Coordinates of C-alpha atoms and ligand atoms in Angstrom, one line a residue:
Chain A
M271 CA -23.8 -18.5 -21.8
T272 CA -21.0 -16.8 -21.3
D273 CA -18.4 -17.4 -18.1
N274 CA -16.8 -14.5 -18.5
I275 CA -15.6 -12.0 -15.8
V276 CA -14.3 -9.6 -16.8
I277 CA -12.1 -6.7 -14.6
I278 CA -11.3 -3.2 -16.2
G279 CA -7.8 -2.4 -13.9
G280 CA -4.7 -3.8 -13.9
G281 CA -3.1 -2.2 -10.4
Q282 CA -3.6 -3.5 -6.8
S283 CA -7.1 -4.8 -6.1
G284 CA -7.6 -6.4 -10.4
V285 CA -4.2 -8.5 -9.6
Q286 CA -5.7 -9.8 -6.8
L287 CA -8.5 -10.2 -8.1
A288 CA -7.8 -12.2 -10.8
D289 CA -5.1 -14.2 -8.5
S290 CA -7.9 -14.7 -5.9
L291 CA -10.5 -16.2 -8.7
R292 CA -8.8 -19.8 -9.8
T293 CA -7.7 -19.8 -6.1
E294 CA -11.1 -19.7 -5.2
G295 CA -12.2 -22.6 -8.2
H296 CA -13.0 -20.0 -11.1
T297 CA -13.4 -22.4 -14.2
G298 CA -13.8 -20.3 -16.6
A299 CA -11.7 -17.3 -18.2
I300 CA -10.9 -14.2 -16.7
T301 CA -10.2 -11.2 -19.0
L302 CA -7.5 -8.2 -17.2
F303 CA -7.9 -5.1 -19.2
A304 CA -5.0 -2.5 -18.3
S305 CA -4.4 0.8 -19.3
E306 CA -1.3 1.2 -18.3
A307 CA 1.2 -0.5 -20.9
H308 CA 3.5 -1.9 -17.8
L309 CA 3.6 -5.2 -16.2
P310 CA 1.2 -4.4 -12.9
Y311 CA 3.4 -2.8 -10.4
Q312 CA 3.6 -1.6 -6.6
R313 CA 2.9 1.5 -6.1
P314 CA 3.8 2.0 -2.5
P315 CA 7.0 1.9 -3.1
L316 CA 7.4 4.8 -5.9
S317 CA 6.7 7.9 -2.9
K318 CA 9.7 5.8 -0.6
D319 CA 12.2 3.3 -2.3
F320 CA 12.0 3.9 -5.5
I321 CA 13.0 7.6 -5.4
S322 CA 15.8 7.1 -3.2
D323 CA 19.4 7.6 -4.4
Q324 CA 19.9 4.3 -3.6
A325 CA 17.1 2.8 -5.7
D326 CA 16.5 -0.6 -8.0
A327 CA 15.8 0.7 -11.6
S328 CA 12.3 -0.7 -12.1
A329 CA 9.1 -0.9 -10.2
L330 CA 8.3 -3.5 -7.9
P331 CA 6.1 -5.9 -9.8
L332 CA 2.4 -6.9 -8.7
R333 CA 2.7 -10.9 -9.9
A334 CA 5.6 -12.4 -12.3
Q335 CA 5.0 -12.1 -15.7
R336 CA 4.4 -15.7 -16.0
F337 CA 1.4 -15.5 -14.1
F338 CA -1.1 -13.9 -16.7
E339 CA 0.1 -17.5 -18.2
D340 CA -0.3 -19.8 -14.9
R341 CA -3.5 -18.4 -14.0
A342 CA -4.8 -18.1 -17.8
V343 CA -6.3 -14.9 -17.3
T344 CA -6.5 -13.0 -20.5
F345 CA -3.8 -9.9 -20.1
H346 CA -4.6 -6.7 -22.8
P347 CA -1.4 -4.0 -21.3
G348 CA -1.7 -1.0 -22.7
V349 CA -5.9 -1.2 -23.3
T350 CA -7.7 1.1 -22.3
V351 CA -11.6 0.2 -22.0
T352 CA -14.0 2.7 -23.5
T353 CA -17.6 1.5 -23.6
I354 CA -19.4 -0.4 -22.1
D355 CA -23.1 -1.9 -22.8
R356 CA -24.8 -3.1 -19.4
D357 CA -28.1 -4.1 -21.6
A358 CA -25.7 -6.6 -24.5
K359 CA -23.5 -7.2 -21.4
T360 CA -19.8 -6.4 -23.6
V361 CA -17.4 -4.2 -22.8
T362 CA -15.4 -2.0 -25.5
A363 CA -11.7 -1.4 -25.8
S364 CA -9.3 1.4 -27.0
D365 CA -7.8 -1.9 -29.4
G366 CA -11.4 -1.8 -31.1
T367 CA -12.2 -5.3 -29.6
T368 CA -15.8 -6.5 -27.6
T369 CA -15.6 -8.3 -25.1
V370 CA -18.7 -10.7 -23.4
Y371 CA -18.7 -10.7 -19.7
S372 CA -20.9 -12.7 -17.0
S373 CA -19.5 -10.9 -14.7
L374 CA -18.1 -7.3 -14.6
V375 CA -15.8 -5.8 -12.3
F376 CA -14.6 -2.2 -11.6
A377 CA -11.0 -2.4 -10.7
T378 CA -10.3 1.1 -12.2
G379 CA -8.8 3.1 -8.9
A380 CA -8.7 7.0 -8.3
R381 CA -6.2 9.9 -10.0
N382 CA -4.4 12.7 -9.3
R383 CA -6.2 15.9 -8.4
T384 CA -4.5 18.3 -10.4
L385 CA -4.0 21.9 -9.7
S386 CA -5.0 24.4 -12.3
I387 CA -4.0 28.3 -10.4
E388 CA -2.1 30.3 -13.0
G389 CA 1.2 28.6 -13.5
S390 CA 0.1 25.1 -12.7
A391 CA 0.9 23.5 -16.6
L392 CA 5.2 24.7 -16.1
A393 CA 7.4 22.1 -16.5
G394 CA 8.8 21.0 -13.3
I395 CA 5.7 20.3 -11.7
H396 CA 4.9 16.8 -10.9
Y397 CA 2.0 14.6 -9.7
L398 CA 2.4 10.9 -8.3
R399 CA 0.8 7.8 -9.1
T400 CA 2.2 5.6 -12.1
V401 CA 6.1 4.4 -12.2
D402 CA 5.9 7.0 -15.7
D403 CA 5.5 9.4 -13.1
A404 CA 7.7 8.0 -10.6
T405 CA 10.6 8.1 -13.5
L406 CA 10.5 11.7 -14.6
L407 CA 10.6 12.5 -10.5
R408 CA 13.1 10.4 -9.7
Q409 CA 15.5 11.6 -12.8
E410 CA 14.7 15.8 -12.0
L411 CA 15.2 15.1 -8.8
A412 CA 18.7 14.1 -9.1
G413 CA 19.7 18.0 -10.3
A414 CA 17.5 19.8 -8.2
R415 CA 18.5 21.2 -5.3
R416 CA 15.1 23.1 -4.1
A417 CA 11.5 21.4 -3.5
V418 CA 8.7 22.6 -2.8
V419 CA 5.8 20.1 -2.1
V420 CA 2.4 20.8 -2.3
G421 CA 0.1 19.2 0.4
A422 CA 0.8 17.0 3.7
G423 CA -0.9 14.6 2.7
F424 CA 1.3 10.9 3.3
I425 CA 2.1 11.1 -0.8
G426 CA 3.4 14.8 -0.2
L427 CA 5.2 13.8 2.7
E428 CA 6.8 10.8 1.8
F429 CA 8.3 12.4 -0.6
A430 CA 9.3 15.4 0.8
A431 CA 11.5 12.6 3.6
S432 CA 13.1 11.4 0.5
A433 CA 14.1 14.6 -1.3
R434 CA 15.0 15.7 2.3
A435 CA 17.4 12.7 2.7
R436 CA 18.8 13.3 -0.8
G437 CA 20.0 17.1 0.5
L438 CA 17.5 19.0 -1.4
D439 CA 16.0 22.2 0.7
V440 CA 12.2 21.4 1.1
T441 CA 8.9 23.2 1.7
V442 CA 5.5 21.8 2.1
L443 CA 2.8 24.1 1.9
E444 CA -0.2 22.9 3.7
F445 CA -3.0 24.5 3.5
G446 CA -5.2 22.6 6.8
P447 CA -3.8 23.7 10.4
R448 CA -2.1 20.6 10.9
P449 CA 0.1 17.3 8.7
M450 CA -2.3 14.1 7.4
G451 CA -5.2 16.1 9.3
R452 CA -8.0 14.2 7.6
V453 CA -7.0 10.7 9.2
L454 CA -4.6 11.1 11.8
S455 CA -5.0 12.2 15.3
E456 CA -4.4 15.0 16.8
P457 CA -1.2 14.0 19.0
M458 CA 0.2 11.9 16.1
S459 CA -0.2 14.9 13.7
R460 CA 1.6 17.0 15.8
Y461 CA 4.7 14.7 15.8
F462 CA 5.0 14.4 12.8
T463 CA 5.0 18.1 12.2
E464 CA 8.3 18.5 15.0
A465 CA 9.7 15.3 13.3
H466 CA 9.8 16.8 9.7
T467 CA 11.0 19.7 11.0
R468 CA 14.3 18.5 13.1
S469 CA 15.1 16.8 9.9
G470 CA 14.8 20.2 8.2
I471 CA 11.9 20.5 6.2
A472 CA 9.7 23.4 6.2
L473 CA 6.3 23.1 6.8
R474 CA 4.2 25.6 6.3
L475 CA 1.2 24.9 8.1
G476 CA -2.3 26.7 7.4
E477 CA -0.8 28.2 4.1
G478 CA -1.8 26.6 0.6
I479 CA -0.9 27.4 -3.1
A480 CA -1.9 30.4 -4.9
S481 CA 0.2 30.2 -8.6
F482 CA 3.2 29.6 -9.6
A483 CA 5.8 31.4 -11.6
G484 CA 8.5 30.3 -14.0
D485 CA 11.5 31.1 -16.9
G486 CA 11.6 29.8 -20.1
G487 CA 8.3 27.6 -19.8
R488 CA 9.9 25.6 -16.2
V489 CA 8.8 26.7 -12.6
T490 CA 11.3 28.8 -10.9
T491 CA 9.4 29.8 -8.2
A492 CA 6.1 28.9 -5.8
I493 CA 3.7 30.9 -4.4
G494 CA 2.0 30.9 -1.4
T495 CA -1.8 32.3 -0.3
T496 CA 0.2 34.3 2.4
G497 CA 2.4 35.6 -0.6
T498 CA 5.4 34.3 0.7
E499 CA 7.7 33.5 -2.5
Y500 CA 9.2 29.7 -2.5
P501 CA 12.2 29.4 -5.2
A502 CA 11.4 25.4 -6.4
D503 CA 13.5 23.9 -9.3
L504 CA 10.5 20.8 -8.4
V505 CA 7.5 20.9 -7.2
L506 CA 4.8 18.0 -6.2
V507 CA 1.3 18.3 -6.3
G508 CA -0.2 16.1 -3.5
V509 CA -3.5 16.9 -3.2
G510 CA -5.3 13.8 -3.2
V511 CA -7.3 11.7 -5.5
I512 CA -10.2 11.5 -7.9
P513 CA -11.9 8.2 -8.3
N514 CA -11.8 6.6 -11.8
D515 CA -15.7 6.4 -11.8
E516 CA -16.8 8.0 -14.8
L517 CA -17.3 4.8 -17.1
A518 CA -19.6 2.9 -14.0
S519 CA -21.4 6.7 -14.3
A520 CA -21.2 6.8 -18.5
C521 CA -23.4 2.9 -18.3
G522 CA -26.0 3.9 -15.9
V523 CA -24.7 2.2 -12.8
P524 CA -24.9 4.8 -10.2
C525 CA -21.7 7.5 -8.5
E526 CA -21.6 9.6 -6.1
N527 CA -17.5 10.2 -5.2
G528 CA -17.1 6.3 -6.3
I529 CA -18.9 3.7 -7.3
I530 CA -21.7 2.8 -5.0
V531 CA -21.5 -1.0 -4.0
D532 CA -22.9 -2.7 -0.7
E533 CA -21.4 -4.5 1.6
R534 CA -20.8 -7.4 -1.4
L535 CA -19.2 -4.5 -3.0
Q536 CA -22.1 -5.7 -5.6
S537 CA -23.4 -2.8 -7.5
S538 CA -27.7 -1.9 -8.2
D539 CA -26.9 -4.7 -11.6
P540 CA -26.2 -7.7 -10.4
N541 CA -23.7 -8.4 -12.3
V542 CA -21.5 -5.1 -12.0
F543 CA -19.3 -5.2 -9.5
A544 CA -16.3 -3.0 -7.5
L545 CA -13.9 -2.3 -5.2
G546 CA -10.2 -1.1 -4.3
D547 CA -10.3 2.7 -4.7
C548 CA -12.7 3.6 -7.6
A549 CA -15.7 1.7 -4.4
R550 CA -17.8 3.6 -2.0
Y551 CA -19.1 0.8 0.3
P552 CA -21.0 0.9 3.2
H553 CA -18.0 -0.1 6.1
A554 CA -18.2 -3.0 8.7
Q555 CA -16.5 -0.6 11.2
T556 CA -17.7 2.6 10.9
G557 CA -21.4 1.5 9.6
T558 CA -20.9 4.6 7.2
M559 CA -20.7 4.9 3.1
T560 CA -16.7 5.0 2.8
R561 CA -13.8 4.4 -0.1
L562 CA -10.1 3.4 1.2
E563 CA -7.2 4.4 -0.6
S564 CA -5.0 1.0 0.8
V565 CA -3.3 -2.1 -0.7
Q566 CA -4.9 -3.8 2.6
N567 CA -8.4 -2.9 1.5
A568 CA -7.6 -3.6 -2.5
T569 CA -6.2 -7.1 -1.2
D570 CA -8.9 -7.8 1.0
Q571 CA -11.5 -6.6 -1.2
A572 CA -10.2 -8.6 -4.1
K573 CA -10.1 -11.7 -1.8
T574 CA -13.9 -11.6 -0.4
L575 CA -15.4 -10.6 -3.6
A576 CA -13.6 -13.7 -5.4
K577 CA -15.6 -15.9 -2.9
T578 CA -19.0 -14.5 -3.5
L579 CA -18.0 -14.7 -7.5
T580 CA -17.7 -18.2 -7.1
G581 CA -20.8 -19.2 -5.3
T582 CA -19.5 -19.0 -1.9
P583 CA -21.6 -15.0 -1.0
A584 CA -19.4 -13.3 1.1
D585 CA -19.6 -9.7 3.1
Y586 CA -16.4 -7.5 3.2
T587 CA -15.6 -6.8 6.7
S588 CA -11.7 -7.2 7.1
L589 CA -10.3 -4.8 9.4
A590 CA -8.5 -1.9 7.9
W591 CA -4.8 -1.0 8.1
F592 CA -2.5 0.6 6.5
W593 CA 1.4 2.2 6.7
S594 CA 3.3 5.3 5.5
Q595 CA 7.3 5.7 5.9
Q596 CA 8.5 9.2 5.7
G597 CA 12.5 9.3 6.4
S598 CA 13.0 7.1 9.2
I599 CA 9.9 6.7 10.7
K600 CA 7.3 3.9 10.3
L601 CA 4.2 4.8 10.2
Q602 CA 1.0 2.0 10.4
I603 CA -2.8 2.2 11.6
A604 CA -4.7 -0.3 12.6
G605 CA -8.9 0.1 12.2
I606 CA -10.1 4.1 11.3
T607 CA -9.2 6.4 13.7
D608 CA -12.1 8.8 12.7
G609 CA -14.2 10.7 15.0
H610 CA -12.5 9.3 18.3
T611 CA -13.5 10.8 21.8
D612 CA -10.8 9.9 23.3
S613 CA -6.7 8.4 22.6
V614 CA -4.2 7.6 25.4
L615 CA -0.4 7.0 24.4
R616 CA 2.1 3.8 25.3
G617 CA 5.6 4.4 24.6
D618 CA 8.7 6.6 24.2
I619 CA 7.4 9.3 21.9
D620 CA 10.8 11.3 22.8
G621 CA 12.9 7.3 21.7
D622 CA 10.4 7.3 18.1
K623 CA 8.8 4.3 18.9
F624 CA 5.6 4.4 20.6
S625 CA 1.4 4.1 20.4
I626 CA -1.4 5.9 19.9
Y627 CA -4.7 3.7 20.5
C628 CA -8.1 6.0 19.8
F629 CA -11.4 5.5 21.4
R630 CA -14.8 6.6 20.7
D631 CA -17.6 6.3 23.5
G632 CA -15.0 4.1 25.4
T633 CA -14.6 1.4 22.9
L634 CA -11.4 1.1 21.3
V635 CA -11.6 2.1 17.4
G636 CA -8.0 2.1 16.0
V637 CA -4.3 2.5 17.0
E638 CA -1.1 4.7 15.5
S639 CA 2.5 3.5 16.0
V640 CA 5.4 4.8 15.5
N641 CA 8.2 2.3 14.7
S642 CA 6.6 -0.6 16.7
P643 CA 5.1 -3.0 14.3
A644 CA 4.8 -5.4 16.7
D645 CA 2.5 -2.9 18.8
H646 CA 0.4 -3.1 14.9
M647 CA 0.1 -6.6 14.6
T648 CA -0.9 -6.6 18.0
A649 CA -3.7 -4.4 17.5
R650 CA -5.1 -5.6 14.3
R651 CA -5.7 -8.4 16.6
L652 CA -7.4 -6.8 19.0
L653 CA -9.4 -5.0 16.9
S654 CA -10.1 -7.7 14.4
G655 CA -11.9 -9.6 17.5
A656 CA -13.5 -7.3 19.5
M657 CA -11.4 -7.7 22.5
P658 CA -12.7 -5.2 25.3
L659 CA -10.3 -2.8 26.5
S660 CA -10.4 0.2 29.2
T661 CA -8.4 3.6 28.7
A662 CA -7.0 2.7 32.3
Q663 CA -5.6 -0.7 31.3
L664 CA -3.6 0.9 28.8
A665 CA -2.6 3.8 30.7
D666 CA -1.2 1.8 33.4
A667 CA 2.4 1.0 32.0
S668 CA 2.3 -2.3 33.2
F669 CA -0.7 -3.7 31.8
D670 CA 0.6 -6.5 28.9
L671 CA -1.1 -5.8 26.2
K672 CA 0.4 -8.8 24.1
A673 CA 0.0 -11.0 26.0
Y674 CA -3.7 -10.0 26.4
S675 CA -4.5 -9.8 22.9
K676 CA -3.5 -13.7 23.1
S677 CA -5.6 -14.9 25.2
L678 CA -7.8 -13.7 23.0
V679 CA -9.4 -16.7 20.5
P680 CA -10.0 -15.2 17.0
T681 CA -12.4 -14.8 15.2
A682 CA -13.3 -16.5 12.0
E683 CA -12.8 -13.0 10.3
S684 CA -9.7 -11.7 11.8
V685 CA -6.5 -10.7 9.7
Chain B
M51 CA 25.2 -15.1 -11.7
P52 CA 24.7 -14.9 -8.1
A53 CA 21.6 -17.1 -8.0
I54 CA 19.4 -17.7 -4.8
T55 CA 17.8 -21.6 -4.0
F56 CA 13.7 -21.2 -2.6
H57 CA 13.3 -24.6 -0.9
H58 CA 9.6 -25.1 -0.6
E59 CA 7.4 -27.8 1.9
N60 CA 6.9 -30.0 -0.6
G61 CA 9.8 -30.7 -1.7
T62 CA 10.0 -28.5 -5.0
T63 CA 12.8 -26.2 -5.5
D64 CA 13.5 -22.6 -7.5
L65 CA 16.1 -21.5 -8.6
I66 CA 16.1 -17.9 -9.2
E67 CA 19.0 -16.3 -10.9
A68 CA 19.7 -12.4 -9.1
V69 CA 22.0 -9.1 -10.5
A70 CA 23.5 -7.6 -7.1
G71 CA 21.5 -5.2 -5.2
T72 CA 18.5 -7.4 -5.7
S73 CA 16.7 -8.4 -2.5
V74 CA 15.9 -12.1 -1.8
M75 CA 11.7 -11.0 -2.3
R76 CA 12.2 -8.7 -4.9
A77 CA 13.6 -12.3 -6.6
A78 CA 10.9 -14.1 -5.7
V79 CA 8.3 -11.8 -6.4
T80 CA 9.6 -10.8 -9.6
N81 CA 9.9 -14.6 -10.8
G82 CA 6.7 -16.0 -9.1
V83 CA 8.2 -17.9 -6.2
D84 CA 5.6 -19.1 -4.4
G85 CA 5.0 -18.5 -1.0
I86 CA 6.6 -15.2 -0.4
V87 CA 4.3 -11.9 -0.8
G88 CA 6.2 -8.7 0.1
E89 CA 3.3 -6.6 0.9
C90 CA 5.0 -3.5 1.8
G91 CA 7.3 -3.6 -1.4
G92 CA 10.4 -4.4 1.0
Q93 CA 9.8 -1.6 3.8
A94 CA 10.5 -4.6 6.8
M95 CA 6.8 -3.5 8.1
C96 CA 5.0 -6.7 6.7
A97 CA 6.7 -9.5 7.3
T98 CA 5.4 -11.2 4.2
C99 CA 8.8 -11.9 3.3
H100 CA 9.8 -13.9 5.6
V101 CA 12.5 -16.6 4.8
Y102 CA 14.2 -19.3 6.8
V103 CA 18.2 -19.0 5.5
R104 CA 19.8 -21.9 5.5
E105 CA 22.8 -22.9 7.8
E106 CA 26.0 -22.7 5.9
Y107 CA 24.8 -19.4 4.6
L108 CA 24.4 -17.8 8.0
D109 CA 27.5 -16.2 8.8
R110 CA 27.3 -14.6 5.7
L111 CA 24.4 -12.3 5.8
P112 CA 24.4 -8.5 7.1
T113 CA 23.7 -7.4 10.8
M114 CA 20.2 -7.3 11.3
S115 CA 18.8 -3.8 12.1
D116 CA 16.0 -3.1 14.9
D117 CA 12.9 -3.0 12.3
E118 CA 13.8 -6.4 11.1
E119 CA 14.1 -7.8 14.7
E120 CA 10.8 -6.5 16.0
M121 CA 9.3 -7.8 12.5
L122 CA 10.4 -11.4 12.6
E123 CA 8.6 -10.8 16.3
V124 CA 5.3 -10.8 14.7
T125 CA 5.8 -13.4 11.9
A126 CA 2.5 -15.4 10.9
S127 CA 4.9 -19.0 10.7
P128 CA 7.2 -18.7 14.1
R129 CA 10.0 -17.1 14.0
D130 CA 14.0 -19.5 14.0
E131 CA 15.9 -17.5 16.3
E132 CA 19.2 -18.9 14.4
R133 CA 17.7 -18.8 10.5
S134 CA 14.9 -16.3 10.5
R135 CA 14.8 -13.2 8.4
L136 CA 12.7 -10.7 6.2
G137 CA 13.8 -11.6 2.7
C138 CA 13.6 -8.1 1.4
Q139 CA 16.6 -7.0 3.8
L140 CA 18.7 -10.2 2.5
K141 CA 20.5 -8.3 -1.0
I142 CA 22.7 -10.1 -3.6
T143 CA 26.4 -8.4 -2.9
S144 CA 29.9 -9.6 -3.6
T145 CA 30.3 -11.1 -0.3
L146 CA 26.4 -13.1 -0.4
T147 CA 26.6 -13.6 -4.3
E148 CA 24.5 -16.7 -3.5
I149 CA 22.4 -18.1 -0.2
A150 CA 19.5 -20.3 -0.1
V151 CA 16.5 -20.0 2.2
D152 CA 13.1 -22.5 3.0
V153 CA 9.8 -20.5 2.2
P154 CA 7.9 -20.4 5.4
V155 CA 4.2 -22.4 5.5
T156 CA 2.3 -19.1 5.7
Q157 CA 3.5 -15.6 5.3
V158 CA -0.2 -14.5 6.0
H159 CA -1.5 -14.7 10.2
P160 CA -4.8 -16.9 9.9
Ligands
FAD747 C1 3.1 6.8 -4.6 C2 2.0 6.4 -4.0 C3 2.2 5.8 -2.5 C4 0.8 4.7 -1.6 N1 1.5 4.4 -0.7 C5 0.7 3.4 0.3 C6 1.1 2.5 1.1 O1 2.7 2.9 1.8 N2 0.8 2.0 2.1 C7 -1.0 1.4 1.3 O2 -2.1 0.4 1.8 N3 -1.3 1.9 -0.3 C8 -1.0 3.2 -0.6 N4 -1.1 4.2 -1.9 C9 -2.3 3.4 -2.1 C10 -2.7 2.3 -3.0 O3 -1.6 2.3 -3.7 C11 -3.6 2.0 -3.9 O4 -4.9 2.3 -2.6 C12 -4.4 1.2 -4.4 O5 -2.5 0.2 -5.5 C13 -5.4 0.8 -4.9 O6 -5.4 -0.6 -5.8 P1 -6.2 -0.4 -7.3 O7 -6.6 -1.6 -8.0 O8 -7.9 0.1 -6.5 O9 -6.2 0.6 -8.0 P2 -4.8 1.0 -9.4 O10 -4.1 0.2 -8.4 O11 -4.5 2.5 -9.1 O12 -5.1 0.3 -10.2 C14 -6.3 0.9 -10.9 C15 -5.7 0.9 -12.3 O13 -6.6 0.5 -13.3 C16 -6.3 1.4 -14.9 N5 -8.0 1.8 -15.6 C17 -8.9 2.6 -15.0 N6 -9.3 3.6 -15.6 C18 -9.5 2.2 -16.4 C19 -10.2 1.4 -17.7 N7 -11.1 2.1 -18.6 N8 -9.2 0.5 -18.7 C20 -8.0 -0.7 -18.2 N9 -8.1 0.1 -17.6 C21 -8.0 1.2 -16.5 C22 -5.3 2.3 -13.9 O14 -4.5 3.0 -14.9 C23 -4.2 2.0 -12.7 O15 -3.6 1.4 -13.6 C24 -0.3 4.4 -2.6 C25 -0.1 4.6 -3.7 C26 0.5 5.6 -4.4 C27 0.4 6.3 -5.7
FES748 S1 8.3 -6.8 2.1 FE1 7.3 -6.2 3.7 S2 8.9 -6.7 6.2 FE2 9.3 -7.7 3.5

């Protein structure tokens, strides 16, 4: 029988899985297919440092070139898996090769949702997911004066803050009532609205994009749903992503806005797994089917799956955490604040250094921190240990949260 | 060529050449130096690039920002008041053309 774990996707989760499989002692073959021809790299800097005017020329790699030899990983950069035969247990790739697998892992990530409205094919309208996208964006930023951002999500606002720091006039159009509204608590959203407005970004809430107009094939104007025209040398669209689950779906693996897997990240086929941005799984903390897009999720799922694939089956239960950098604001989130019923603010909001503790029916479910990494680390410890903590304790400014969190004996599943 | 020396707990070293503007974290990650993670990509937000700078280089280091100061309070391996820095905040420059650091035993909280 072949012993070859085939990983489709050379991003954050696929590369971590290859690494962790060796750490866990896998001695069989590992084959990694990656559509992108580059040495695998980190995406988060692409919307932050990489587009600043003092950026490093090249993307920050996930691993060194020699990783693939050192860890005996057969790496196929620039090669896309095109079809899967689950009966024969083979994958066929764009280079014409067919490879047999013992286990197959989808680490295919997600791609940007695109606009199809009048003018959306004009040059100068950008999306940001890959280093190729970011390189083009960086080139065009150098000559641009006015940028319009569609969507006040993390990537849109990180870009907006970077563009503003380079001196551009920046307008952000957001259809919803508040920035990052799907994930942030209401007071945190409000803080960001005020901070970005203060830095000179024009944030248009409740206004979507209607169409674009151009000149000579290049965008010159973004037209909002209120009919307002915004002059633009450059547009960045950040309106969310679509999981890359079509390949799984085509070979009959159940998908629904992501590849459906259980707590072991296993699909309905016992030899097929999925992780990272493309996977929808039952979340240990919320109990609901969840698909997360974060480095933590991709990395920790890979570490967990490596255990299962080397003979020590493990459920994925890690605490979710996330970060975003928008200009001088460093946001960190621990846990999942979705559906919280109560919140307590600690720290100095006027001094841009505070945290918001979110509770659901009396239980702490998540903490959002601004420029307070120590609060964030404490929150991770608190949430992983499931310590009882009340809103009253938090509301007392003299209560020493850090000391309290350290009094806890960490559980095996803590950060 | 400027060079960064990484000393590991087990006595081995990695000597990495780096161009000006490269951070200690980036040099380590790009060259596969064990024990430096760089999870946040150099934003001073994860402390997985923690290093102990060797004494002879301490007077040449850039001043520490408040962010770095706070992150060093939450490193996985204990902070050394004199020598602990974040590798992503130490860049090779005309004044810092070489540096030697000790790599902590762990960068990740248990
Ligand atoms: C600009 C940007 C900024 C971000 N900032 C942050 C941040 O600050 N903090 C944070 O936590 N997260 C951030 N993220 C999210 C984070 O980068 C992703 O959650 C993470 O990369 C997901 O990893 P993944 O392995 O699931 O997918 P990816 O990293 O997207 O990798 C999937 C790879 O699979 C390849 N692939 C797809 N189909 C095939 C196929 N059929 N054959 C071969 N290869 C295939 C794709 O080309 C891709 O390279 C950011 C993302 C972006 C784009
Ligand atoms: S790389 Fe994250 S703090 Fe240095």
